[in-house]
Coordinates of C-alpha atoms in Angstrom, one line a residue:
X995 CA 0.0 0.0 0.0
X996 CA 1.5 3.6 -0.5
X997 CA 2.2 5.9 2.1
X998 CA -0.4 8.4 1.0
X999 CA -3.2 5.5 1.2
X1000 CA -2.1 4.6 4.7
X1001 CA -2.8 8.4 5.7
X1002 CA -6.2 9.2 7.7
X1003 CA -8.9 11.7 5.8
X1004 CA -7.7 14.6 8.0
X1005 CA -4.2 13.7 7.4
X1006 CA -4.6 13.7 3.8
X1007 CA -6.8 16.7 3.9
X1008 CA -4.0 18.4 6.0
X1009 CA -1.1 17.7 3.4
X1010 CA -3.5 18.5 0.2
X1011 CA -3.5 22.0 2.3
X1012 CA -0.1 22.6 2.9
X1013 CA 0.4 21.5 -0.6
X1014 CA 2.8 18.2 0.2
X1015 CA 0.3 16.1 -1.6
X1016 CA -1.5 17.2 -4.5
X1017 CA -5.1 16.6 -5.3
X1018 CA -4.5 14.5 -8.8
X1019 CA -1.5 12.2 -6.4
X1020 CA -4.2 11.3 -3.7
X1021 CA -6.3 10.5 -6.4
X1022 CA -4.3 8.6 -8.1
X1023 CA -2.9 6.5 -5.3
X1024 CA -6.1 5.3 -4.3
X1025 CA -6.8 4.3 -8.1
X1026 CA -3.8 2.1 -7.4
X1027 CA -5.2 1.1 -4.7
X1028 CA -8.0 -0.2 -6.1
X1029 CA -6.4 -1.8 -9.1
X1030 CA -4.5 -4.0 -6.7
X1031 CA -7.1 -4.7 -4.5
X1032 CA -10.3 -4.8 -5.9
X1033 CA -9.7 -8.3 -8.1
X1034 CA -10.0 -9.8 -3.9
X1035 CA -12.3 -7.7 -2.8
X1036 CA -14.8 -6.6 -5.4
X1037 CA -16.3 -3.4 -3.3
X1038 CA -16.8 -1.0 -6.5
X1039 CA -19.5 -1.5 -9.3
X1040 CA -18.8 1.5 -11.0
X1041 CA -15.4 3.2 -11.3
X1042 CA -15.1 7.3 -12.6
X1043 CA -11.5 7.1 -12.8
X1044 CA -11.2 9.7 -15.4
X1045 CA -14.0 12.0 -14.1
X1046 CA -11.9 12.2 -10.8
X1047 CA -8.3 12.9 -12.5
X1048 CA -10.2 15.5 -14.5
X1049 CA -11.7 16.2 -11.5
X1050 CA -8.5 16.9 -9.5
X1051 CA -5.7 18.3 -12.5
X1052 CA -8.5 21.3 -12.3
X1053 CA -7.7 21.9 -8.7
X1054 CA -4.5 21.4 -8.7
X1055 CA -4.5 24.5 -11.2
X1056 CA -6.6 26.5 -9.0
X1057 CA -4.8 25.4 -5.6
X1058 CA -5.6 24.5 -2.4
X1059 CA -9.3 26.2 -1.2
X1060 CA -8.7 26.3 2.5
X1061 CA -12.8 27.1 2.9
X1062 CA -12.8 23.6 2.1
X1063 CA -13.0 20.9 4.1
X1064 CA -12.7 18.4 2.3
X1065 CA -10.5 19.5 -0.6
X1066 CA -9.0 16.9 -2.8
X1067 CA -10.2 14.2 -0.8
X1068 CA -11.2 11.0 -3.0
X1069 CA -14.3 9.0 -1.6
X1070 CA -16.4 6.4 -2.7
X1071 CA -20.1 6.7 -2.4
X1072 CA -23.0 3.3 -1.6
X1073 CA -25.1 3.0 -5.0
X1074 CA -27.9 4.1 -3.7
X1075 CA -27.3 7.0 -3.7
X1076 CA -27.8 9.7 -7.0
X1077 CA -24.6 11.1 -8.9
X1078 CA -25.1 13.3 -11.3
X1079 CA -24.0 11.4 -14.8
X1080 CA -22.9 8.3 -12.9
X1081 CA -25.0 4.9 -13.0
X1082 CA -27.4 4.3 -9.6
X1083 CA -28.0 0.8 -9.5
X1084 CA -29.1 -0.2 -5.8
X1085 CA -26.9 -2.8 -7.3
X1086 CA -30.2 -4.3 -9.1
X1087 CA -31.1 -5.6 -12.2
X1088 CA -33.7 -3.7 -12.7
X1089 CA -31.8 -0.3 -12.3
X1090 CA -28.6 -1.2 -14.6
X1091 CA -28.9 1.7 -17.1
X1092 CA -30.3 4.0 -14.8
X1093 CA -28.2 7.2 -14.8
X1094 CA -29.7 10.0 -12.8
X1095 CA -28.9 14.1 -14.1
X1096 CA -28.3 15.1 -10.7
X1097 CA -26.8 14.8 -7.5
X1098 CA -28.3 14.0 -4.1
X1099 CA -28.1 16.7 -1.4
X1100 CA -25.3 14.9 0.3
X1101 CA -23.1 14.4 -3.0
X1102 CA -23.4 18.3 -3.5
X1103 CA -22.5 19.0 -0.1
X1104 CA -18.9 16.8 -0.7
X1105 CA -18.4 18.2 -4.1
X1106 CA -19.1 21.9 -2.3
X1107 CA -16.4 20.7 0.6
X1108 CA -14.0 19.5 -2.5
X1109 CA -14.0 15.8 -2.4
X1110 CA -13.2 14.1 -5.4
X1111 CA -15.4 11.5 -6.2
X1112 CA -14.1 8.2 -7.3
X1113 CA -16.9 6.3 -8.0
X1114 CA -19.7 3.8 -6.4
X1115 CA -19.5 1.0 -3.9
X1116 CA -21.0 -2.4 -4.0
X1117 CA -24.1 -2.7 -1.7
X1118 CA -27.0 -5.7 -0.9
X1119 CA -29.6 -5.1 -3.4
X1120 CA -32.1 -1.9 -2.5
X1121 CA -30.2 -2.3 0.6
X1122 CA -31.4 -5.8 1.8
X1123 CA -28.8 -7.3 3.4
X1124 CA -26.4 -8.0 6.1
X1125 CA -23.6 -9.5 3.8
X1126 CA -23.3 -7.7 0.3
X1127 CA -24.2 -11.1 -0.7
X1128 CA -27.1 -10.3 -2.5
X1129 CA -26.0 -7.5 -5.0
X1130 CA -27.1 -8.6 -8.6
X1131 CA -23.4 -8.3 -9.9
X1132 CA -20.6 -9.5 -7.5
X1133 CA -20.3 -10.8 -4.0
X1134 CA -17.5 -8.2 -2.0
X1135 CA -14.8 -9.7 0.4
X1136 CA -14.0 -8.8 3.8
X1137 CA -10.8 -7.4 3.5
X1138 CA -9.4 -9.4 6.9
X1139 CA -10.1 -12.7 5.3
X1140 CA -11.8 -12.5 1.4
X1141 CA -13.0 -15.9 2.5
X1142 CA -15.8 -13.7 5.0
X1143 CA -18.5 -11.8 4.4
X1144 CA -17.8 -7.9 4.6
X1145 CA -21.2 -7.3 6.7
X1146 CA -24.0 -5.3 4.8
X1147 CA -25.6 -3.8 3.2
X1148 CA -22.7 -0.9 3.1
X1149 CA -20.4 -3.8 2.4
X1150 CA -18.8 -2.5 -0.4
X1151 CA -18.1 1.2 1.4
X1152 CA -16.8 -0.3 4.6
X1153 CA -14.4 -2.8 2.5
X1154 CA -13.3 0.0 0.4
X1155 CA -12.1 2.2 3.6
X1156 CA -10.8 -1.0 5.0
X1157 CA -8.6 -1.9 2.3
X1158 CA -7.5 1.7 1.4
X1159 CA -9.5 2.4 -1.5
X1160 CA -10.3 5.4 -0.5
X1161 CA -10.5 7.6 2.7
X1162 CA -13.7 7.8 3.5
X1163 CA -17.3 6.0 2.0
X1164 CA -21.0 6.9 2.4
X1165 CA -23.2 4.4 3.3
X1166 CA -26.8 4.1 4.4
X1167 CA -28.4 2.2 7.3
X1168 CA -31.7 1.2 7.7
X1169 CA -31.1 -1.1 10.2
X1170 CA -27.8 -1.1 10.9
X1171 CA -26.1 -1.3 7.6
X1172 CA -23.9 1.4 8.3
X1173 CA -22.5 0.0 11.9
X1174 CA -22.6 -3.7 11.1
X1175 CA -20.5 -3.4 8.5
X1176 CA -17.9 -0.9 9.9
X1177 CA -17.9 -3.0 12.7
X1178 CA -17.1 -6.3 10.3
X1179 CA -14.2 -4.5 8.6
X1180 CA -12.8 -2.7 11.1
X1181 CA -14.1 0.3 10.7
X1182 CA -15.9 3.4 12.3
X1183 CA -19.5 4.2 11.1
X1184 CA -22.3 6.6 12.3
X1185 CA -25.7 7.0 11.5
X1186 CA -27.0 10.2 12.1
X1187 CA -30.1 11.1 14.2
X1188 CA -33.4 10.7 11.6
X1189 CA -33.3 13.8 9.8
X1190 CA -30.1 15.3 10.2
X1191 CA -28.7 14.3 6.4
X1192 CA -31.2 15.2 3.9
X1193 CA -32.5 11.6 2.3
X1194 CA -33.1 13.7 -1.2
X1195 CA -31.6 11.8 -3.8
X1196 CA -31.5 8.6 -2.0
X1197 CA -33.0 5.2 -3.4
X1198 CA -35.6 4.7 -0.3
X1199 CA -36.1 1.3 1.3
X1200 CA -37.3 2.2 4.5
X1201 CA -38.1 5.9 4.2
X1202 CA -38.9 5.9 8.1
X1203 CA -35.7 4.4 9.2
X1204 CA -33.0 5.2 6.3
X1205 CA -30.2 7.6 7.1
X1206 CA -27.4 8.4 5.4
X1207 CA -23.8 8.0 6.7
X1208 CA -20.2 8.1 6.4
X1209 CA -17.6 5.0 7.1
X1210 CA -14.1 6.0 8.1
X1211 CA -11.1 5.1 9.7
X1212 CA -11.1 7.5 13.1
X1213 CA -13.6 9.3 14.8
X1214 CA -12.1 12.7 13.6
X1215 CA -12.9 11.4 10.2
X1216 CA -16.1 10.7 11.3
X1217 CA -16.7 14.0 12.5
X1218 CA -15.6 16.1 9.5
X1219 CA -17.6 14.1 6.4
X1220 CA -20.6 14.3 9.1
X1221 CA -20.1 18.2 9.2
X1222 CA -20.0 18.4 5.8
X1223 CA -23.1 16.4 4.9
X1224 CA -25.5 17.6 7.6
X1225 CA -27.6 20.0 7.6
X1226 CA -31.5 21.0 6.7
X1227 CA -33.0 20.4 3.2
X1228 CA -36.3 21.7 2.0
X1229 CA -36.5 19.0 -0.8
X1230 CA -36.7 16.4 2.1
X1231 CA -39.7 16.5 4.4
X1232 CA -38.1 14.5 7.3
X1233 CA -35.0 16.9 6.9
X1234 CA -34.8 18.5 10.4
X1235 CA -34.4 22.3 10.5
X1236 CA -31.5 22.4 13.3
X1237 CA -28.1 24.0 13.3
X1238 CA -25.4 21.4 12.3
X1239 CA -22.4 22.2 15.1
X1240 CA -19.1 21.9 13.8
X1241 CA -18.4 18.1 14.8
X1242 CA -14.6 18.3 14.0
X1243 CA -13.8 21.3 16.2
X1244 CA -16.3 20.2 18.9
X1245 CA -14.1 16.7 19.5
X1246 CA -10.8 18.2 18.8
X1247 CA -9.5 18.7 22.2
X1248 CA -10.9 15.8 23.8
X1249 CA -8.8 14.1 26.1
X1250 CA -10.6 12.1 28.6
X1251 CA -14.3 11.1 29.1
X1252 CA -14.3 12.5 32.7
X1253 CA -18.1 13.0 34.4
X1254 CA -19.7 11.1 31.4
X1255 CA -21.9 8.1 32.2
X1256 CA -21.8 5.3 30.0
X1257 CA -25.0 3.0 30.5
X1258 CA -24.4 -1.3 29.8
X1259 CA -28.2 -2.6 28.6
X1260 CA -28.2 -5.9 30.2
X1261 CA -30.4 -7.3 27.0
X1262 CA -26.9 -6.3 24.6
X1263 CA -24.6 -8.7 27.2
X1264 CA -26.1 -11.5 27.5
X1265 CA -26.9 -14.7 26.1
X1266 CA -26.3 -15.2 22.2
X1267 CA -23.1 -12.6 22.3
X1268 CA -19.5 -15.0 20.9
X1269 CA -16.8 -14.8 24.4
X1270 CA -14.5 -13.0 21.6
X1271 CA -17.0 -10.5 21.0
X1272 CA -17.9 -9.9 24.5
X1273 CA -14.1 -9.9 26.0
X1274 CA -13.3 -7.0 23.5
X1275 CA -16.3 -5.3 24.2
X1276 CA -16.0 -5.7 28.0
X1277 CA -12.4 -4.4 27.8
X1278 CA -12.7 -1.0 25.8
X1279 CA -15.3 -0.7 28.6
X1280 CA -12.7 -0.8 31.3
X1281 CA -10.7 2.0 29.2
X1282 CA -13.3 4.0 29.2
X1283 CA -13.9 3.7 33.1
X1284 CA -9.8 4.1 33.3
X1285 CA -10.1 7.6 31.1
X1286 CA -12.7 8.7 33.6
X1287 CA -16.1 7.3 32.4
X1288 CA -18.9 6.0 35.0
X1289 CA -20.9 2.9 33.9
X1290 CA -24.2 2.1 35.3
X1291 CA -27.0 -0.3 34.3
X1292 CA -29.4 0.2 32.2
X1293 CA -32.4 -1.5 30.3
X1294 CA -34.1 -1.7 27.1
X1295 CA -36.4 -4.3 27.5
X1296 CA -38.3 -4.5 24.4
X1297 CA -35.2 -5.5 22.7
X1298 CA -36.5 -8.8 22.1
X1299 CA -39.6 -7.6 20.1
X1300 CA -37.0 -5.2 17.5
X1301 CA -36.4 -8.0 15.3
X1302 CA -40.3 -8.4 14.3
X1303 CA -41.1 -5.0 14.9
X1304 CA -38.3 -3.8 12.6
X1305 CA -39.1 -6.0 9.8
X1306 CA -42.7 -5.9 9.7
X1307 CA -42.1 -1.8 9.6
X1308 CA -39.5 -1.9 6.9
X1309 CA -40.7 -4.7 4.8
X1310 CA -44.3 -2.3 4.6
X1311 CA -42.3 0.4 3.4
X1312 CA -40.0 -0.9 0.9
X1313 CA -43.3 -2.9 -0.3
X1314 CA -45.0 0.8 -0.7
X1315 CA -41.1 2.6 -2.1
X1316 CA -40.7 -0.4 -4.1
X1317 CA -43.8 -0.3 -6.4
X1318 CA -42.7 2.3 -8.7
X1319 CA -40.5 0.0 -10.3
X1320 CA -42.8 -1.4 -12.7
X1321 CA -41.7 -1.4 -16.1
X1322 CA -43.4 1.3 -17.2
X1323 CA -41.9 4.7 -16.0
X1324 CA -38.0 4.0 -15.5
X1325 CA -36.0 0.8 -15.3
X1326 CA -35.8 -2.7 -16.6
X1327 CA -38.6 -3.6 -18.5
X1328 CA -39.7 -6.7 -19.8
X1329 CA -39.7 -6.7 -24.1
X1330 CA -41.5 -9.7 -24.4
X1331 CA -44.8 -8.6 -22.6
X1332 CA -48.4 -8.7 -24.4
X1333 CA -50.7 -7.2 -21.7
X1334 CA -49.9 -4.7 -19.2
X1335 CA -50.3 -7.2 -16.0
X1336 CA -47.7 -9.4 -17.9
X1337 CA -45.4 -6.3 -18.0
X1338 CA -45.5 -5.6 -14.1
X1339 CA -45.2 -9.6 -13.6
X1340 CA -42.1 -9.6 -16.1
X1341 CA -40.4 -6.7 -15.5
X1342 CA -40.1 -7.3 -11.4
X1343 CA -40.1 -10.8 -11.1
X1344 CA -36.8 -10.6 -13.9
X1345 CA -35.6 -7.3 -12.6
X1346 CA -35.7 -8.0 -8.6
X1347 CA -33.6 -10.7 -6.9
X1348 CA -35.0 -13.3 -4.4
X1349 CA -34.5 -11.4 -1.1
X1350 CA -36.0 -8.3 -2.7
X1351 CA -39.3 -9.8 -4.0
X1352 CA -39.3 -11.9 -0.4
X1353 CA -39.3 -8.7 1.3
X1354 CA -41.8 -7.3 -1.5
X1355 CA -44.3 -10.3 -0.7
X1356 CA -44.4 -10.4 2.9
X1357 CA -44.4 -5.6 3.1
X1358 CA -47.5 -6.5 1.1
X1359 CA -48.8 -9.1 2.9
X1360 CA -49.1 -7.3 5.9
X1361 CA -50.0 -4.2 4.6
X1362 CA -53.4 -5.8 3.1
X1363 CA -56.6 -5.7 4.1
X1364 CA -57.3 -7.5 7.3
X1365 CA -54.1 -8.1 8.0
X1366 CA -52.6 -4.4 8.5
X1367 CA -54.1 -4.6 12.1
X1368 CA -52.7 -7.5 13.0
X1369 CA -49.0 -7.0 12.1
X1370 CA -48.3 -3.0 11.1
X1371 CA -50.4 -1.2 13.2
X1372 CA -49.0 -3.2 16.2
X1373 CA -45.4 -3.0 14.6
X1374 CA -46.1 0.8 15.5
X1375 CA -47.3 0.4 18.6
X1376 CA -44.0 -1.7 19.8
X1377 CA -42.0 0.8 17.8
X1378 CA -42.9 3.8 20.1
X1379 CA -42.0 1.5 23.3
X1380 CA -39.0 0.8 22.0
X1381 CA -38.1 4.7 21.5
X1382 CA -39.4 4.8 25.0
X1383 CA -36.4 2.7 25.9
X1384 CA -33.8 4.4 24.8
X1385 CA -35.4 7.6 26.0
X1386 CA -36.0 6.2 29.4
X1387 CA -32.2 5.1 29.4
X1388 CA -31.1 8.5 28.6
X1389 CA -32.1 9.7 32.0
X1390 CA -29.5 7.6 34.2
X1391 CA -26.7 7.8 31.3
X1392 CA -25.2 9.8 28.4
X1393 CA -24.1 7.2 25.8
X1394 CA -25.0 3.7 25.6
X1395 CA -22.7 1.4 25.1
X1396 CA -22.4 -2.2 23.9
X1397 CA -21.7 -4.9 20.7
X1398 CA -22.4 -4.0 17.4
X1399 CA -23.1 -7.9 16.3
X1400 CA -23.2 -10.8 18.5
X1401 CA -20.4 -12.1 16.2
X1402 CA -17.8 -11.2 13.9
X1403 CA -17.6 -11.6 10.3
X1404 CA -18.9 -14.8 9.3
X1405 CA -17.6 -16.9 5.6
X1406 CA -19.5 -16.3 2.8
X1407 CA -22.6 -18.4 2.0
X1408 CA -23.2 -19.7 5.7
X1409 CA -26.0 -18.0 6.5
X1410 CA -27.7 -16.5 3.0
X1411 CA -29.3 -20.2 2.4
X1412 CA -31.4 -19.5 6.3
X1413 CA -32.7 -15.9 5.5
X1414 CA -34.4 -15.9 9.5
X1415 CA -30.8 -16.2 10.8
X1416 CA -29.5 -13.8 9.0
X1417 CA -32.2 -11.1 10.3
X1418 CA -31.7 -12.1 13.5
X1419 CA -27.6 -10.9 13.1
X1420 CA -29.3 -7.3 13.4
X1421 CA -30.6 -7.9 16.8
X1422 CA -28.4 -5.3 18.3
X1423 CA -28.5 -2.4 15.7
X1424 CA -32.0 -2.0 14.1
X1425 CA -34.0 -0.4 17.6
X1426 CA -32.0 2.4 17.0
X1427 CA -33.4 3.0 13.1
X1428 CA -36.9 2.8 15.1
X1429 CA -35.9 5.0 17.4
X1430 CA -34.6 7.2 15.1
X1431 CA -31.7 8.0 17.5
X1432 CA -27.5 8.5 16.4
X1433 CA -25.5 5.4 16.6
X1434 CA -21.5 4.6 15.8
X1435 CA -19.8 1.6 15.8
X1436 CA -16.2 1.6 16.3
X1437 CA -13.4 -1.1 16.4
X1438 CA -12.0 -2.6 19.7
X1439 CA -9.8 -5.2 18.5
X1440 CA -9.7 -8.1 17.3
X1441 CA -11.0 -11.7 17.9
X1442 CA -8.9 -14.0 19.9
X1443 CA -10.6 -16.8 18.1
X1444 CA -11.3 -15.6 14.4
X1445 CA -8.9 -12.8 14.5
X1446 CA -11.3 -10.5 12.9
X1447 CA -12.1 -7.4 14.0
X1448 CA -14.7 -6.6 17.0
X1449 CA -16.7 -3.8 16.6
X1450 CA -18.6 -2.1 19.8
X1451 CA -21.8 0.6 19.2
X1452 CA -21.9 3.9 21.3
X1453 CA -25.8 5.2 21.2
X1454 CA -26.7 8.8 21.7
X1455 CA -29.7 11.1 22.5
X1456 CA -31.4 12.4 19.1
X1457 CA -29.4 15.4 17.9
X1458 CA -26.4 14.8 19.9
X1459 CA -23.6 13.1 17.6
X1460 CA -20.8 15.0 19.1
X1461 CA -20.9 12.8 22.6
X1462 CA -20.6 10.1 20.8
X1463 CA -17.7 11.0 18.3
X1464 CA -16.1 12.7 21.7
X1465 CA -16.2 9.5 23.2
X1466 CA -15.2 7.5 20.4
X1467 CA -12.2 9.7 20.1
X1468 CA -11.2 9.3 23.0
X1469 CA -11.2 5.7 23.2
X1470 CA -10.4 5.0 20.1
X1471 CA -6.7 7.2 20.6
X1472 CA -6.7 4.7 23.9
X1473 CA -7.2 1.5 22.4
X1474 CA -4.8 -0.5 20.2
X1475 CA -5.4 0.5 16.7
X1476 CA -5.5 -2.1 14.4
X1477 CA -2.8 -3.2 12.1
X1478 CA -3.8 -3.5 7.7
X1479 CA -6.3 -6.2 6.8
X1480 CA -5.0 -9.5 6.7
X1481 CA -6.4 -10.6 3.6
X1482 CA -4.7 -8.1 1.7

């Protein structure tokens, strides 16, 4: 790997400044990067290789823009989200030529800050996932072992910031498809409180739980792509109309976690968790007491009910966001149809892939008549108890603390043949999508028993990232860092 790949975002961003680095070298190292790489890993499905140079040779001329924050920094972005004049996929069949003419509200707010964009990153299809198994076009590789799953569905981003593709990704999480992922590679990822990154120009699955995110390799990473992307958005109704603090600055200084209170659910500890994953879990949690943190117990105890709840909610949705793909108005659609009910039947059962259409049936399923009820309405009802939770929580604590999956990576194909199974991996991260509260996973080491990295969640009230970058700063500058992926 070169030296300039092993560099952090705001070490990269620092020397593009000073002028050490320029913005068409950064760029081209990570194209290297990915040339080496990606025959393993297989994180991007579309590359803009010459967009980017182009992209960067035009800085370069103009010089550093120090009322940028992210100038000259490449980044991938998930593909479900819209850049202008690149192909969106949702990595699906039945979005392969779709090219949108604009960007979402995030991608302008990078190309505003100066990032270069290099291109987009593999993903589950429509975001239904927790292994980047089920994109229509390649299976990505955990960088740590190419034999494992990278997690999902952000697979693609988090292997690409893994394996120094690039210096930072965006991803989206529904359910956890930010954290899981980050958490898998080795990683730090954060989903925003609901509402603070506009969702305009993003693909919607869950359009009550999807946020955008970034994956990065340190908090302070974390911080400044979060600054850079937040912030309120007419074109999105769920957008919310607060200031965006400056993250970076706010985390800067900190050294300790002195008079914070870190609260332990008992319901994220227990049973089910691997000894590996617990043990490094357990252990950043006595750093964090050593650098001045106070733990207490706490309880969410409609945990248990998250898994249902979260799928009933979700599958609904993407069953309602998912209808518009029908052959007639944009997408795949079917050429051999002779009636316009054969159309709809041709176009999505050829253009959606098995999970997709399962998740189609059963949104629809319990959105019908008689049944609605019996499955959504109360979905809703546990939804708002489970919010209560976490709110409740928040009382006798600042930041909640424990895994992000009860396991590490796991090898590819072990669990995509038992689809039940493979929800139930998300136990620990979808009640914060229903609860629509901010959420980061960060790595704690690595697995005595599958050496792969261990990745522990830090939960926040609504609208307060900056406690829980803080606090991931701080322990993550305490903690071992981990050394390059072992697969590469």
């Amino acid at each position: 790997m070169s030296e300039i790949c092993r560099l952090s975002l705001t070490e990269v961003r620092d020397k593009l400044a000073a002028g050490e680095i320029k913005a068409e070298e950064a760029v081209a190292a990570c194209l290297g990067r990915i040339e080496a790489t990606e025959p393993r890993i297989k994180a991007i499905l579309t590359l803009t290789a010459e967009a980017a140079l182009e992209r960067a040779r035009a800085m370069d001329a103009a010089g550093p823009d120090a009322g940028k924050r992210l100038w000259g920094v490449p980044v991938l972005i998930k593909d479900a989200i819209c850049v202008a004049d690149a192909p969106t996929t949702c990595a699906s069949k039945i979005l392969e030529n779709f090219v949108p003419f604009y960007d979402a509200a995030c991608i302008a707010k990078l190309r505003d800050a100066g990032a270069i964009i290099l291109g987009k990153a593999n993903m589950d299809e429509f975001a239904m996932g927790s292994s980047t198994e089920n994109s229509a076009y390649k299976v990505t590789a955990n960088p740590w072992d190419t034999s494992r799953v990278p997690g999902g569905s952000s697979g693609g981003s988090a292997a690409a910031v893994a394996s120094g593709q690039c210096f930072a990704a965006l991803g989206t999480d529904t359910g956890g498809s930010i954290r899981q992922p980050a958490a898998f590679c080795g990683t730090l990822g954060i989903k925003p409180t609901y509402g603070r990154v506009s969702r305009y120009g993003l693909v919607a699955y869950g359009s009550s739980l999807d946020q955008i995110g970034p994956l990065t390799r340190n908090a302070a990473d974390a911080a400044a792509m979060l600054t850079v992307i937040s912030g309120h958005d007419p074109r999105d109704s769920t957008s919310a109309p607060r200031e965006v603090p400056d993250f970076e600055a706010a985390i800067a200084d900190a050294k300790d976690l002195t008079g914070l209170t870190i609260g332990l659910p008992d319901e994220y500890w227990g049973e089910g968790v691997d000894d590996e994953v617990r043990a490094a879990c357990r252990s950043a949690v006595d750093t964090a007491q050593k650098l001045g943190a106070n733990v207490v117990p706490v309880s969410l105890p409609h945990t248990p009910y998250a898994v249902a709840t979260y799928y009933i909610v979700a599958m609904a949705e993407a069953s309602s966001n998912l209808a518009r793909f029908d052959g007639v108005r944009y997408g795949y659609r079917a050429p051999d149809a002779k009636s316009l009910e054969e159309l709809y039947e041709l176009s999505r059962s050829r253009g959606f892939g098995h999970e997709v259409k399962r998740r189609i049936v059963i949104g629809t399923y319990v959105l019908s008549a008689g049944y609605y009820d019996a499955y959504y309405r109360k979905a809703a009802q546990v939804r708002r108890l489970i919010r209560q939770d976490f709110l409740d929580a928040f009382t006798k604590c600042d930041v909640i603390c424990g895994p992000t999956s009860p396991f590490a990576a796991f090898p590819i194909g072990q669990m995509s043949g038992d689809p039940l199974k493979m929800y139930l991996s998300d136990i620990f991260t979808i009640s914060l999508n229903l609860a629509g509260l901010p959420g980061l996973s960060m790595p704690v080491g690595l697995g005595k028993d599958s050496h792969m990295p261990i990745g522990m969640q830090l939960f926040g009230p609504a609208f307060d990232e900056t406690t829980i970058l803080r606090t991931a700063k701080v322990l993550g500058d305490a903690l071992p860092g981990l050394p390059e992926p072992a697969g590469l």
